[in-house]
Amino acid sequence: MNATTHTATRAEVCAAACADLFRGDGEIVAAAVAGFVPMLGSRLARSTFAPDLLTTDGGPALSGEPVPLGASATTVEGWLPFRDHLWLVLNGRRHVVMGPSQIDAHGNTNISCIGEWERPTRQLLGVRGGPGNTLLNPTSYWVPRHSTRVFTGKVDMVSGVGWDRGAHEIRRVVSNLAVLDFDTPDRRMRLRSVHPGVSVADVVAATGFELVVPDEVPETRLPDAEELRIMREELDPKGLREREVPS
Amino acid sequence: MSSKVLSIEAVVGSLESGMTLGIGGWGSRRKPMALVRAICRSPITDLTVVTYGGPDVGLLCAAGKVRRLVTAFVTMDSIPLEPHFRQARQSGKIELTEYDEGMFMFGLYAAAHRLPFLPTPVGLGSDVLRINPELKTIRSPYEDGRELVAVPALTMDAALVHMNRADARGNAQYLGPDPYMDDLFAKAADRTYVSCERLVDTEDFAKEGPVQSLLISRAHVTGVVETPNGAHFTDCAPDFGRDEKFQKLYARSAADPAEWAEFSDRFLSGDEAAYQDAVRVWREENR
């Protein structure tokens, strides 16, 4: 074990896993709207192995450089107001990370409401851009609290379409416990790796449907020393990531 | 040169119960809140509201003004969920037409350009088609033969938008980083009313921002009203940012009937000037 094994927090492991979502994406917009951790991950990817990635400062500015969480872009390389963002969904040069309230085994997701849509028991956001994002763009998900309430057998309202409903690509789900993907013949969710300190049984117990679990489940990679430095000193000096995923 | 300058009361007085009303802005950003507050005080009811929803929807729901909401979301951005909207949905008090954000935009573009619909693949596979059985699909007449959703035009009787600057003739300028869809609302509606932070002489637009910031033409505007701080408590950059403290107070109050009665009594029982005074006093107390 090297030094970082002992020092990387769970949130930092999650952020590095979110950075890995963008490997191979090239020169597209990373729309990591689901929270601090995926936002940090996208900017970390750009700061390290994916320099061509386009990122925003959380507003309509495409920043010239990866921007620290919560800061505004000092150099702006492009303008992406909401209307152009919505057209970009159709254009396709975009990988979005959303936060589902519910997700099923094929990656169908719900952010609209809990219960019957006609009269929900809990009204949530509404479908937002979920239907378009999932149909037309690579989509990943970030779940800061992995539980059977989120990972459920059937979502109450399909706001984001899964692999079995014509999704363009549901790439991965990063949670506070594990990384999951759909690299199975029938595109069912598979346990890709568990974060250090998490057991396979922990993930299975927190998942409300039958997960595909390979015989050997590796540990999620640790961020290297340079990635830790960039997260801690440059991109998230206030430690907002730690608020989202308490260690 | 005719002036279209009106009072808040005159704008709201020209609206009627049962109308389909578009509201510009996005979430808790540059919403025509002064006009929304005035509608809440008025006898108008039974509205169909078409908007990218924020606290405007919440206030209208709380005042019992909404029969149907057409939207893709209701959010206050820094506070994701809108308590009054949630209560209205969970108690079955409003009907809802729920589209994807991009579908909604296509509906605006169609209405703004007098098209019956615009085609998009967005919506296919999702429950948006299940919950909107009136939505129809159309097949591309070209070789691809692709199935697309025909998003119907989101036509509206009147639209309300809030801009940073406007002149007396109804030309209007945004100075923040995002125009949202306000020009589309202005073109989609039979009548559009612009509220603005400050009325300026036409010749002064150039001092305020570049020519591209002149988003709305007087050809699409029926009336203009000057409402300083009129987007409060939503964001109205660069004139002011979102009043996060006040939004928190609003959200907390909206989640509890007793606190809402207190909030209403303090801030919403008088006219716009009384609201702005009450907010000023509250700010002094909570510095």
Short mmCIF file of C-alpha atoms in Angstrom, two decimals:
data_model
loop_
_atom_site.label_atom_id
_atom_site.label_comp_id
_atom_site.label_asym_id
_atom_site.label_seq_id
_atom_site.Cartn_x
_atom_site.Cartn_y
_atom_site.Cartn_z
CA MET A 1 0.00 0.00 0.00
CA ASN A 2 1.23 3.44 -0.80
CA ALA A 3 0.62 6.57 1.18
CA THR A 4 -2.52 7.58 -0.68
CA THR A 5 -4.28 4.38 0.41
CA HIS A 6 -4.39 5.81 3.86
CA THR A 7 -5.10 9.38 2.98
CA ALA A 8 -7.65 9.46 0.15
CA THR A 9 -11.13 10.08 1.52
CA ARG A 10 -14.23 8.31 0.24
CA ALA A 11 -15.29 11.52 -1.48
CA GLU A 12 -11.94 11.68 -3.27
CA VAL A 13 -12.27 8.06 -4.42
CA CYS A 14 -15.74 8.94 -5.73
CA ALA A 15 -14.46 12.05 -7.50
CA ALA A 16 -11.70 10.08 -9.23
CA ALA A 17 -14.31 7.48 -10.27
CA CYS A 18 -16.40 10.33 -11.67
CA ALA A 19 -13.35 11.63 -13.54
CA ASP A 20 -12.95 8.17 -15.09
CA LEU A 21 -16.46 8.45 -16.54
CA PHE A 22 -15.05 10.83 -19.13
CA ARG A 23 -12.13 8.69 -20.33
CA GLY A 24 -12.14 8.55 -24.10
CA ASP A 25 -14.87 11.16 -24.50
CA GLY A 26 -12.57 13.61 -26.28
CA GLU A 27 -13.72 17.12 -27.14
CA ILE A 28 -17.26 17.18 -25.75
CA VAL A 29 -19.11 19.05 -23.00
CA ALA A 30 -19.05 17.39 -19.59
CA ALA A 31 -22.40 18.33 -18.07
CA ALA A 32 -21.86 17.08 -14.54
CA VAL A 33 -24.95 18.61 -12.98
CA ALA A 34 -25.62 16.05 -10.24
CA GLY A 35 -23.51 17.54 -7.46
CA PHE A 36 -20.11 18.62 -6.21
CA VAL A 37 -18.44 15.23 -6.63
CA PRO A 38 -19.19 14.66 -10.34
CA MET A 39 -18.53 18.35 -11.03
CA LEU A 40 -15.16 17.97 -9.37
CA GLY A 41 -14.61 14.70 -11.23
CA SER A 42 -15.20 16.28 -14.63
CA ARG A 43 -12.81 19.13 -13.89
CA LEU A 44 -10.25 16.69 -12.48
CA ALA A 45 -10.45 14.65 -15.69
CA ARG A 46 -9.84 17.82 -17.68
CA SER A 47 -6.92 18.79 -15.45
CA THR A 48 -5.26 15.41 -15.95
CA PHE A 49 -5.98 12.82 -18.66
CA ALA A 50 -8.77 14.54 -20.63
CA PRO A 51 -7.49 18.04 -21.47
CA ASP A 52 -9.82 18.42 -24.45
CA LEU A 53 -12.96 18.10 -22.34
CA LEU A 54 -15.18 21.21 -22.16
CA THR A 55 -16.46 22.18 -18.72
CA THR A 56 -18.58 24.99 -17.35
CA ASP A 57 -18.35 27.04 -14.19
CA GLY A 58 -21.85 25.94 -13.26
CA GLY A 59 -23.35 28.83 -15.22
CA PRO A 60 -23.53 29.44 -18.96
CA ALA A 61 -19.78 30.03 -19.32
CA LEU A 62 -17.56 27.37 -20.86
CA SER A 63 -14.40 28.01 -18.94
CA GLY A 64 -10.96 28.32 -20.52
CA GLU A 65 -9.50 26.26 -17.67
CA PRO A 66 -11.07 23.90 -15.13
CA VAL A 67 -12.61 26.16 -12.47
CA PRO A 68 -12.50 25.51 -8.71
CA LEU A 69 -15.86 24.44 -7.28
CA GLY A 70 -17.98 27.47 -6.49
CA ALA A 71 -15.79 29.91 -8.42
CA SER A 72 -16.61 31.76 -11.65
CA ALA A 73 -14.61 31.34 -14.81
CA THR A 74 -11.82 33.89 -15.17
CA THR A 75 -11.18 32.93 -18.79
CA VAL A 76 -14.24 32.08 -20.85
CA GLU A 77 -13.87 30.07 -24.06
CA GLY A 78 -17.52 29.73 -24.93
CA TRP A 79 -21.12 30.55 -24.14
CA LEU A 80 -23.70 27.90 -23.39
CA PRO A 81 -26.96 29.49 -22.23
CA PHE A 82 -29.82 27.12 -21.47
CA ARG A 83 -31.27 27.26 -24.97
CA ASP A 84 -27.97 26.25 -26.56
CA HIS A 85 -27.45 23.59 -23.94
CA LEU A 86 -30.80 22.10 -24.96
CA TRP A 87 -29.85 22.18 -28.63
CA LEU A 88 -26.53 20.56 -27.72
CA VAL A 89 -28.50 17.63 -26.29
CA LEU A 90 -29.74 16.97 -29.83
CA ASN A 91 -26.30 17.59 -31.31
CA GLY A 92 -24.91 14.91 -29.05
CA ARG A 93 -21.41 16.16 -28.17
CA ARG A 94 -22.14 15.95 -24.49
CA HIS A 95 -21.87 13.49 -21.60
CA VAL A 96 -24.19 14.24 -18.72
CA VAL A 97 -24.02 13.06 -15.11
CA MET A 98 -27.39 13.23 -13.40
CA GLY A 99 -28.57 12.35 -9.90
CA PRO A 100 -31.46 9.86 -9.82
CA SER A 101 -34.00 9.63 -7.01
CA GLN A 102 -34.68 6.10 -8.27
CA ILE A 103 -32.77 3.85 -10.69
CA ASP A 104 -33.55 0.29 -11.82
CA ALA A 105 -31.44 -2.60 -13.10
CA HIS A 106 -31.47 -1.36 -16.71
CA GLY A 107 -30.69 2.24 -15.81
CA ASN A 108 -34.19 3.71 -16.05
CA THR A 109 -34.32 6.64 -13.66
CA ASN A 110 -36.81 8.89 -11.95
CA ILE A 111 -36.44 12.46 -10.72
CA SER A 112 -40.08 13.44 -11.28
CA CYS A 113 -42.19 12.14 -8.42
CA ILE A 114 -42.69 9.22 -6.03
CA GLY A 115 -45.95 7.31 -6.20
CA GLU A 116 -48.63 7.59 -8.88
CA TRP A 117 -47.84 10.42 -11.27
CA GLU A 118 -51.49 11.51 -11.29
CA ARG A 119 -51.29 12.25 -7.59
CA PRO A 120 -47.81 11.66 -6.22
CA THR A 121 -47.05 10.98 -2.59
CA ARG A 122 -43.88 13.03 -3.03
CA GLN A 123 -43.50 15.50 -5.83
CA LEU A 124 -39.86 15.91 -6.86
CA LEU A 125 -38.32 18.08 -9.55
CA GLY A 126 -40.17 17.01 -12.67
CA VAL A 127 -38.51 15.21 -15.58
CA ARG A 128 -36.19 18.15 -16.36
CA GLY A 129 -33.88 17.19 -19.25
CA GLY A 130 -33.82 13.50 -18.39
CA PRO A 131 -35.77 12.15 -21.36
CA GLY A 132 -33.59 13.99 -23.90
CA ASN A 133 -30.28 13.46 -22.13
CA THR A 134 -30.69 9.69 -21.92
CA LEU A 135 -32.10 9.22 -25.40
CA LEU A 136 -29.41 11.24 -27.16
CA ASN A 137 -26.27 11.59 -25.02
CA PRO A 138 -23.95 9.34 -23.05
CA THR A 139 -25.37 9.49 -19.53
CA SER A 140 -23.92 8.50 -16.18
CA TYR A 141 -25.33 8.80 -12.70
CA TRP A 142 -24.07 9.89 -9.31
CA VAL A 143 -25.73 8.59 -6.13
CA PRO A 144 -24.23 10.04 -2.94
CA ARG A 145 -26.26 7.70 -0.70
CA HIS A 146 -26.51 4.18 -2.11
CA SER A 147 -29.71 2.59 -0.74
CA THR A 148 -32.55 0.26 -1.69
CA ARG A 149 -34.79 3.32 -1.93
CA VAL A 150 -32.70 4.66 -4.79
CA PHE A 151 -31.67 1.34 -6.40
CA THR A 152 -35.17 -0.03 -6.83
CA GLY A 153 -36.80 -2.84 -8.82
CA LYS A 154 -39.15 -0.45 -10.61
CA VAL A 155 -39.00 3.31 -10.89
CA ASP A 156 -42.31 5.11 -10.36
CA MET A 157 -41.90 7.42 -13.35
CA VAL A 158 -39.40 6.93 -16.17
CA SER A 159 -37.85 10.37 -16.59
CA GLY A 160 -34.54 8.99 -17.86
CA VAL A 161 -34.72 6.03 -20.24
CA GLY A 162 -32.62 2.95 -19.56
CA TRP A 163 -30.90 0.48 -21.89
CA ASP A 164 -34.16 -1.48 -22.37
CA ARG A 165 -36.05 1.64 -23.46
CA GLY A 166 -33.73 2.94 -26.14
CA ALA A 167 -31.09 4.84 -24.19
CA HIS A 168 -28.17 6.16 -26.22
CA GLU A 169 -25.70 4.93 -23.59
CA ILE A 170 -26.03 4.59 -19.85
CA ARG A 171 -22.37 4.35 -19.08
CA ARG A 172 -21.92 3.99 -15.35
CA VAL A 173 -23.32 4.71 -11.95
CA VAL A 174 -20.95 6.00 -9.30
CA SER A 175 -22.22 5.83 -5.73
CA ASN A 176 -20.69 6.40 -2.34
CA LEU A 177 -20.14 2.62 -2.16
CA ALA A 178 -19.24 1.41 -5.61
CA VAL A 179 -18.93 1.86 -9.34
CA LEU A 180 -21.57 0.07 -11.42
CA ASP A 181 -21.86 -0.41 -15.16
CA PHE A 182 -24.00 -2.24 -17.70
CA ASP A 183 -21.28 -4.34 -19.37
CA THR A 184 -23.45 -7.46 -19.47
CA PRO A 185 -25.12 -9.22 -22.42
CA ASP A 186 -28.60 -8.01 -21.44
CA ARG A 187 -27.42 -4.63 -20.18
CA ARG A 188 -28.30 -5.30 -16.57
CA MET A 189 -26.48 -3.36 -13.92
CA ARG A 190 -23.22 -4.94 -12.85
CA LEU A 191 -20.95 -4.29 -9.92
CA ARG A 192 -17.78 -2.97 -11.49
CA SER A 193 -15.78 -2.15 -8.38
CA VAL A 194 -16.27 -1.50 -4.69
CA HIS A 195 -14.64 1.45 -2.99
CA PRO A 196 -11.87 0.67 -0.50
CA GLY A 197 -13.47 -0.28 2.82
CA VAL A 198 -16.74 -1.41 1.21
CA SER A 199 -17.62 -5.09 0.80
CA VAL A 200 -19.57 -6.66 -2.04
CA ALA A 201 -22.18 -7.67 0.53
CA ASP A 202 -22.58 -4.01 1.59
CA VAL A 203 -23.44 -3.04 -1.98
CA VAL A 204 -25.76 -5.99 -2.54
CA ALA A 205 -27.60 -5.19 0.70
CA ALA A 206 -28.05 -1.56 -0.33
CA THR A 207 -29.40 -2.47 -3.78
CA GLY A 208 -33.09 -3.25 -4.18
CA PHE A 209 -32.73 -5.52 -7.22
CA GLU A 210 -30.49 -8.39 -8.23
CA LEU A 211 -27.17 -6.97 -9.23
CA VAL A 212 -24.85 -8.80 -11.61
CA VAL A 213 -21.85 -9.58 -9.40
CA PRO A 214 -18.74 -11.02 -11.07
CA ASP A 215 -16.71 -13.65 -9.22
CA GLU A 216 -13.93 -11.19 -8.72
CA VAL A 217 -14.88 -7.61 -7.89
CA PRO A 218 -11.90 -5.26 -7.87
CA GLU A 219 -11.49 -2.26 -5.63
CA THR A 220 -12.15 1.15 -7.13
CA ARG A 221 -8.84 2.77 -7.96
CA LEU A 222 -7.40 5.34 -5.63
CA PRO A 223 -6.65 8.82 -6.84
CA ASP A 224 -2.90 9.24 -7.29
CA ALA A 225 -0.85 11.84 -5.47
CA GLU A 226 -1.17 14.38 -8.28
CA GLU A 227 -4.94 13.94 -8.46
CA LEU A 228 -5.20 14.42 -4.70
CA ARG A 229 -3.10 17.55 -4.90
CA ILE A 230 -5.25 18.99 -7.69
CA MET A 231 -8.48 18.25 -5.82
CA ARG A 232 -7.27 19.57 -2.49
CA GLU A 233 -5.20 22.53 -3.54
CA GLU A 234 -6.69 23.64 -6.83
CA LEU A 235 -10.21 22.47 -7.64
CA ASP A 236 -11.84 22.05 -4.22
CA PRO A 237 -9.78 23.78 -1.53
CA LYS A 238 -12.96 24.35 0.53
CA GLY A 239 -13.61 20.60 0.65
CA LEU A 240 -17.17 20.77 -0.69
CA ARG A 241 -16.77 17.13 -1.83
CA GLU A 242 -16.53 16.03 1.81
CA ARG A 243 -19.94 17.57 2.58
CA GLU A 244 -21.56 15.48 -0.12
CA VAL A 245 -19.94 12.19 0.91
CA PRO A 246 -19.04 12.17 4.59
CA SER A 247 -16.17 9.80 5.26
CA MET B 1 -43.83 57.65 -30.68
CA SER B 2 -46.43 56.03 -28.45
CA SER B 3 -45.66 54.97 -24.92
CA LYS B 4 -46.60 51.51 -23.71
CA VAL B 5 -45.68 52.25 -20.13
CA LEU B 6 -48.26 50.85 -17.72
CA SER B 7 -48.62 50.32 -13.99
CA ILE B 8 -48.42 46.87 -12.43
CA GLU B 9 -52.12 47.12 -11.68
CA ALA B 10 -52.95 48.00 -15.30
CA VAL B 11 -51.03 44.99 -16.60
CA VAL B 12 -52.71 42.59 -14.20
CA GLY B 13 -56.06 44.32 -14.73
CA SER B 14 -55.89 43.40 -18.41
CA LEU B 15 -55.54 39.69 -17.64
CA GLU B 16 -58.53 37.43 -17.19
CA SER B 17 -59.42 34.26 -15.37
CA GLY B 18 -59.05 31.11 -17.46
CA MET B 19 -56.18 32.48 -19.55
CA THR B 20 -53.10 30.60 -20.62
CA LEU B 21 -50.25 32.62 -19.21
CA GLY B 22 -46.58 32.25 -20.11
CA ILE B 23 -43.97 33.28 -17.55
CA GLY B 24 -40.36 33.89 -18.60
CA GLY B 25 -37.14 33.34 -16.65
CA TRP B 26 -35.96 29.91 -15.52
CA GLY B 27 -36.27 28.31 -12.08
CA SER B 28 -35.33 31.02 -9.61
CA ARG B 29 -33.79 33.28 -12.24
CA ARG B 30 -35.13 36.58 -13.62
CA LYS B 31 -38.75 35.81 -12.91
CA PRO B 32 -41.33 38.64 -13.23
CA MET B 33 -42.04 38.31 -9.54
CA ALA B 34 -43.62 41.76 -9.07
CA LEU B 35 -46.25 40.87 -11.69
CA VAL B 36 -46.71 37.41 -10.17
CA ARG B 37 -47.24 38.98 -6.74
CA ALA B 38 -49.83 41.31 -8.28
CA ILE B 39 -51.68 38.37 -9.86
CA CYS B 40 -51.74 36.69 -6.45
CA ARG B 41 -53.46 39.80 -5.03
CA SER B 42 -55.96 39.98 -7.91
CA PRO B 43 -59.27 38.12 -8.36
CA ILE B 44 -57.82 36.30 -11.41
CA THR B 45 -58.06 32.52 -11.15
CA ASP B 46 -58.21 29.29 -13.19
CA LEU B 47 -54.95 29.99 -15.04
CA THR B 48 -53.00 27.65 -17.25
CA VAL B 49 -49.40 28.59 -16.52
CA VAL B 50 -46.65 27.79 -19.04
CA THR B 51 -43.16 28.17 -17.61
CA TYR B 52 -39.79 26.74 -16.62
CA GLY B 53 -41.03 26.78 -13.06
CA GLY B 54 -39.64 28.41 -9.96
CA PRO B 55 -41.08 30.29 -6.99
CA ASP B 56 -43.44 32.06 -9.42
CA VAL B 57 -45.28 28.74 -9.69
CA GLY B 58 -45.12 28.29 -5.92
CA LEU B 59 -46.66 31.69 -5.19
CA LEU B 60 -49.41 31.20 -7.77
CA CYS B 61 -50.20 27.73 -6.40
CA ALA B 62 -50.30 29.08 -2.85
CA ALA B 63 -52.76 31.75 -3.95
CA GLY B 64 -54.95 29.17 -5.69
CA LYS B 65 -54.51 30.72 -9.14
CA VAL B 66 -53.38 27.67 -11.10
CA ARG B 67 -55.68 25.17 -12.78
CA ARG B 68 -53.03 23.60 -14.99
CA LEU B 69 -49.26 23.91 -15.05
CA VAL B 70 -47.25 23.20 -18.20
CA THR B 71 -43.58 22.74 -17.36
CA ALA B 72 -40.46 20.55 -17.31
CA PHE B 73 -39.60 21.21 -13.67
CA VAL B 74 -40.24 23.45 -10.71
CA THR B 75 -37.13 24.36 -8.75
CA MET B 76 -35.56 27.21 -6.83
CA ASP B 77 -32.07 26.16 -7.99
CA SER B 78 -30.14 26.56 -4.73
CA ILE B 79 -33.11 24.88 -3.02
CA PRO B 80 -34.08 22.05 -5.37
CA LEU B 81 -37.72 21.52 -4.44
CA GLU B 82 -40.55 24.08 -4.30
CA PRO B 83 -42.80 23.45 -1.26
CA HIS B 84 -45.99 25.10 -2.56
CA PHE B 85 -45.76 23.30 -5.88
CA ARG B 86 -45.18 20.01 -4.07
CA GLN B 87 -48.20 20.58 -1.86
CA ALA B 88 -50.35 21.52 -4.85
CA ARG B 89 -49.37 18.31 -6.64
CA GLN B 90 -49.59 16.05 -3.62
CA SER B 91 -53.03 17.35 -2.71
CA GLY B 92 -54.23 17.07 -6.31
CA LYS B 93 -55.03 20.79 -6.51
CA ILE B 94 -53.44 21.38 -9.91
CA GLU B 95 -53.35 19.56 -13.23
CA LEU B 96 -49.97 19.08 -14.84
CA THR B 97 -48.54 18.80 -18.33
CA GLU B 98 -44.96 17.64 -17.84
CA TYR B 99 -42.49 17.80 -20.75
CA ASP B 100 -38.74 17.39 -21.09
CA GLU B 101 -36.91 20.76 -21.01
CA GLY B 102 -36.01 20.51 -24.70
CA MET B 103 -39.52 19.42 -25.71
CA PHE B 104 -40.83 22.45 -23.84
CA MET B 105 -38.41 24.67 -25.78
CA PHE B 106 -39.60 23.17 -29.06
CA GLY B 107 -43.18 23.96 -28.00
CA LEU B 108 -42.12 27.56 -27.47
CA TYR B 109 -40.28 27.73 -30.80
CA ALA B 110 -43.32 26.30 -32.59
CA ALA B 111 -45.68 28.81 -30.97
CA ALA B 112 -43.26 31.69 -31.59
CA HIS B 113 -43.17 30.86 -35.29
CA ARG B 114 -46.81 29.88 -35.82
CA LEU B 115 -46.01 26.24 -36.48
CA PRO B 116 -48.46 23.58 -35.25
CA PHE B 117 -45.61 21.46 -33.88
CA LEU B 118 -41.90 20.77 -34.08
CA PRO B 119 -40.45 17.26 -34.30
CA THR B 120 -37.91 15.89 -31.86
CA PRO B 121 -36.97 12.39 -30.78
CA VAL B 122 -36.98 13.58 -27.18
CA GLY B 123 -39.66 11.97 -25.08
CA LEU B 124 -39.52 8.59 -26.82
CA GLY B 125 -39.03 5.71 -24.43
CA SER B 126 -39.83 7.83 -21.40
CA ASP B 127 -43.04 8.14 -19.39
CA VAL B 128 -43.55 11.64 -20.81
CA LEU B 129 -45.57 10.00 -23.57
CA ARG B 130 -47.53 7.89 -21.05
CA ILE B 131 -48.54 10.87 -18.92
CA ASN B 132 -49.34 13.04 -21.94
CA PRO B 133 -51.59 10.75 -24.02
CA GLU B 134 -52.50 13.69 -26.27
CA LEU B 135 -48.91 13.78 -27.60
CA LYS B 136 -48.60 12.28 -31.06
CA THR B 137 -45.59 10.99 -32.95
CA ILE B 138 -44.79 11.59 -36.61
CA ARG B 139 -42.60 9.66 -39.01
CA SER B 140 -39.89 11.36 -41.05
CA PRO B 141 -40.95 11.42 -44.72
CA TYR B 142 -37.30 10.92 -45.74
CA GLU B 143 -35.25 7.77 -46.06
CA ASP B 144 -34.45 7.58 -42.36
CA GLY B 145 -38.15 7.04 -41.63
CA ARG B 146 -37.45 7.97 -38.04
CA GLU B 147 -40.24 8.26 -35.50
CA LEU B 148 -40.34 11.63 -33.77
CA VAL B 149 -42.50 13.31 -31.17
CA ALA B 150 -44.60 16.14 -32.63
CA VAL B 151 -44.41 18.67 -29.80
CA PRO B 152 -47.47 20.91 -30.09
CA ALA B 153 -47.05 24.67 -30.09
CA LEU B 154 -47.23 26.14 -26.59
CA THR B 155 -49.52 28.99 -27.56
CA MET B 156 -50.48 31.45 -24.85
CA ASP B 157 -52.88 34.32 -24.38
CA ALA B 158 -50.37 36.48 -22.56
CA ALA B 159 -46.76 36.29 -21.45
CA LEU B 160 -44.94 38.05 -18.63
CA VAL B 161 -41.17 38.50 -18.72
CA HIS B 162 -38.77 40.51 -16.59
CA MET B 163 -35.82 42.24 -18.24
CA ASN B 164 -32.99 44.42 -16.99
CA ARG B 165 -33.81 47.43 -19.20
CA ALA B 166 -36.62 48.49 -21.49
CA ASP B 167 -37.69 51.63 -23.27
CA ALA B 168 -41.16 53.12 -23.30
CA ARG B 169 -41.88 51.58 -26.69
CA GLY B 170 -41.32 48.04 -25.42
CA ASN B 171 -37.85 47.21 -26.68
CA ALA B 172 -36.17 45.21 -23.96
CA GLN B 173 -32.63 44.30 -23.00
CA TYR B 174 -31.10 41.55 -20.86
CA LEU B 175 -27.71 42.20 -19.28
CA GLY B 176 -27.05 38.92 -17.49
CA PRO B 177 -25.29 35.85 -18.86
CA ASP B 178 -28.39 34.03 -20.12
CA PRO B 179 -31.42 35.25 -22.09
CA TYR B 180 -33.39 32.17 -20.97
CA MET B 181 -36.36 31.81 -23.36
CA ASP B 182 -37.90 35.24 -22.84
CA ASP B 183 -37.87 36.26 -26.50
CA LEU B 184 -39.65 33.02 -27.39
CA PHE B 185 -42.32 33.69 -24.76
CA ALA B 186 -42.71 37.21 -26.16
CA LYS B 187 -43.23 35.88 -29.69
CA ALA B 188 -45.40 32.95 -28.63
CA ALA B 189 -48.02 34.98 -26.77
CA ASP B 190 -50.87 37.05 -28.18
CA ARG B 191 -49.85 39.79 -25.76
CA THR B 192 -46.58 40.21 -23.92
CA TYR B 193 -45.91 42.43 -20.94
CA VAL B 194 -42.35 43.31 -20.01
CA SER B 195 -41.45 44.39 -16.52
CA CYS B 196 -37.99 45.86 -16.15
CA GLU B 197 -35.54 46.99 -13.52
CA ARG B 198 -35.18 50.36 -15.17
CA LEU B 199 -36.79 52.22 -18.03
CA VAL B 200 -34.20 53.93 -20.20
CA ASP B 201 -34.29 56.17 -23.23
CA THR B 202 -33.84 54.20 -26.42
CA GLU B 203 -30.55 55.97 -27.10
CA ASP B 204 -29.19 54.71 -23.76
CA PHE B 205 -29.46 50.98 -24.56
CA ALA B 206 -26.01 51.22 -26.15
CA LYS B 207 -24.54 52.45 -22.85
CA GLU B 208 -25.98 49.47 -21.03
CA GLY B 209 -24.95 46.57 -23.25
CA PRO B 210 -24.07 45.41 -26.76
CA VAL B 211 -26.62 45.28 -29.55
CA GLN B 212 -26.99 41.51 -29.05
CA SER B 213 -28.43 42.19 -25.59
CA LEU B 214 -31.53 43.73 -27.18
CA LEU B 215 -33.48 40.50 -26.90
CA ILE B 216 -37.08 41.61 -27.33
CA SER B 217 -38.46 43.91 -29.99
CA ARG B 218 -41.35 46.29 -29.40
CA ALA B 219 -43.12 44.47 -32.26
CA HIS B 220 -43.86 41.74 -29.74
CA VAL B 221 -44.66 43.86 -26.70
CA THR B 222 -48.02 45.20 -25.57
CA GLY B 223 -47.02 46.91 -22.34
CA VAL B 224 -43.99 47.85 -20.26
CA VAL B 225 -43.81 48.40 -16.55
CA GLU B 226 -40.88 49.62 -14.47
CA THR B 227 -40.54 47.45 -11.33
CA PRO B 228 -37.21 48.08 -9.57
CA ASN B 229 -36.15 44.92 -7.71
CA GLY B 230 -39.11 43.38 -9.52
CA ALA B 231 -37.46 39.97 -9.94
CA HIS B 232 -36.82 39.68 -6.19
CA PHE B 233 -36.08 37.17 -4.71
CA THR B 234 -34.90 35.47 -7.92
CA ASP B 235 -31.60 36.21 -9.64
CA CYS B 236 -31.49 39.29 -11.88
CA ALA B 237 -27.81 39.59 -12.78
CA PRO B 238 -26.08 41.97 -13.09
CA ASP B 239 -28.56 44.23 -11.27
CA PHE B 240 -28.72 41.84 -8.31
CA GLY B 241 -28.17 38.20 -7.47
CA ARG B 242 -30.68 35.82 -5.95
CA ASP B 243 -31.63 36.82 -2.39
CA GLU B 244 -30.61 33.45 -0.96
CA LYS B 245 -31.46 34.39 2.62
CA PHE B 246 -34.93 35.52 1.67
CA GLN B 247 -35.46 32.50 -0.56
CA LYS B 248 -34.59 30.30 2.42
CA LEU B 249 -37.15 32.16 4.52
CA TYR B 250 -39.70 31.70 1.74
CA ALA B 251 -38.99 27.97 1.41
CA ARG B 252 -39.11 27.39 5.15
CA SER B 253 -42.33 29.36 5.50
CA ALA B 254 -43.93 27.65 2.52
CA ALA B 255 -43.36 24.25 4.11
CA ASP B 256 -45.41 25.12 7.20
CA PRO B 257 -48.98 26.56 7.24
CA ALA B 258 -48.51 28.68 10.37
CA GLU B 259 -45.22 30.12 9.13
CA TRP B 260 -46.76 30.73 5.72
CA ALA B 261 -49.58 32.75 7.27
CA GLU B 262 -46.97 34.86 9.02
CA PHE B 263 -44.90 35.26 5.83
CA SER B 264 -47.99 36.17 3.81
CA ASP B 265 -49.14 38.67 6.36
CA ARG B 266 -45.75 40.32 6.54
CA PHE B 267 -44.78 40.39 2.86
CA LEU B 268 -47.76 39.68 0.63
CA SER B 269 -50.69 41.52 2.16
CA GLY B 270 -49.98 44.88 0.52
CA ASP B 271 -48.97 46.16 -2.91
CA GLU B 272 -45.52 45.94 -4.53
CA ALA B 273 -44.24 49.03 -2.72
CA ALA B 274 -45.31 47.49 0.59
CA TYR B 275 -43.53 44.26 -0.35
CA GLN B 276 -40.31 46.06 -1.15
CA ASP B 277 -40.53 48.04 2.10
CA ALA B 278 -41.17 44.88 4.11
CA VAL B 279 -38.18 43.18 2.46
CA ARG B 280 -35.99 46.20 3.25
CA VAL B 281 -37.02 46.13 6.90
CA TRP B 282 -36.48 42.36 7.08
CA ARG B 283 -33.02 42.78 5.60
CA GLU B 284 -32.15 45.44 8.16
CA GLU B 285 -33.22 43.07 10.91
CA ASN B 286 -31.27 40.16 9.47
CA ARG B 287 -28.00 41.79 8.46
#
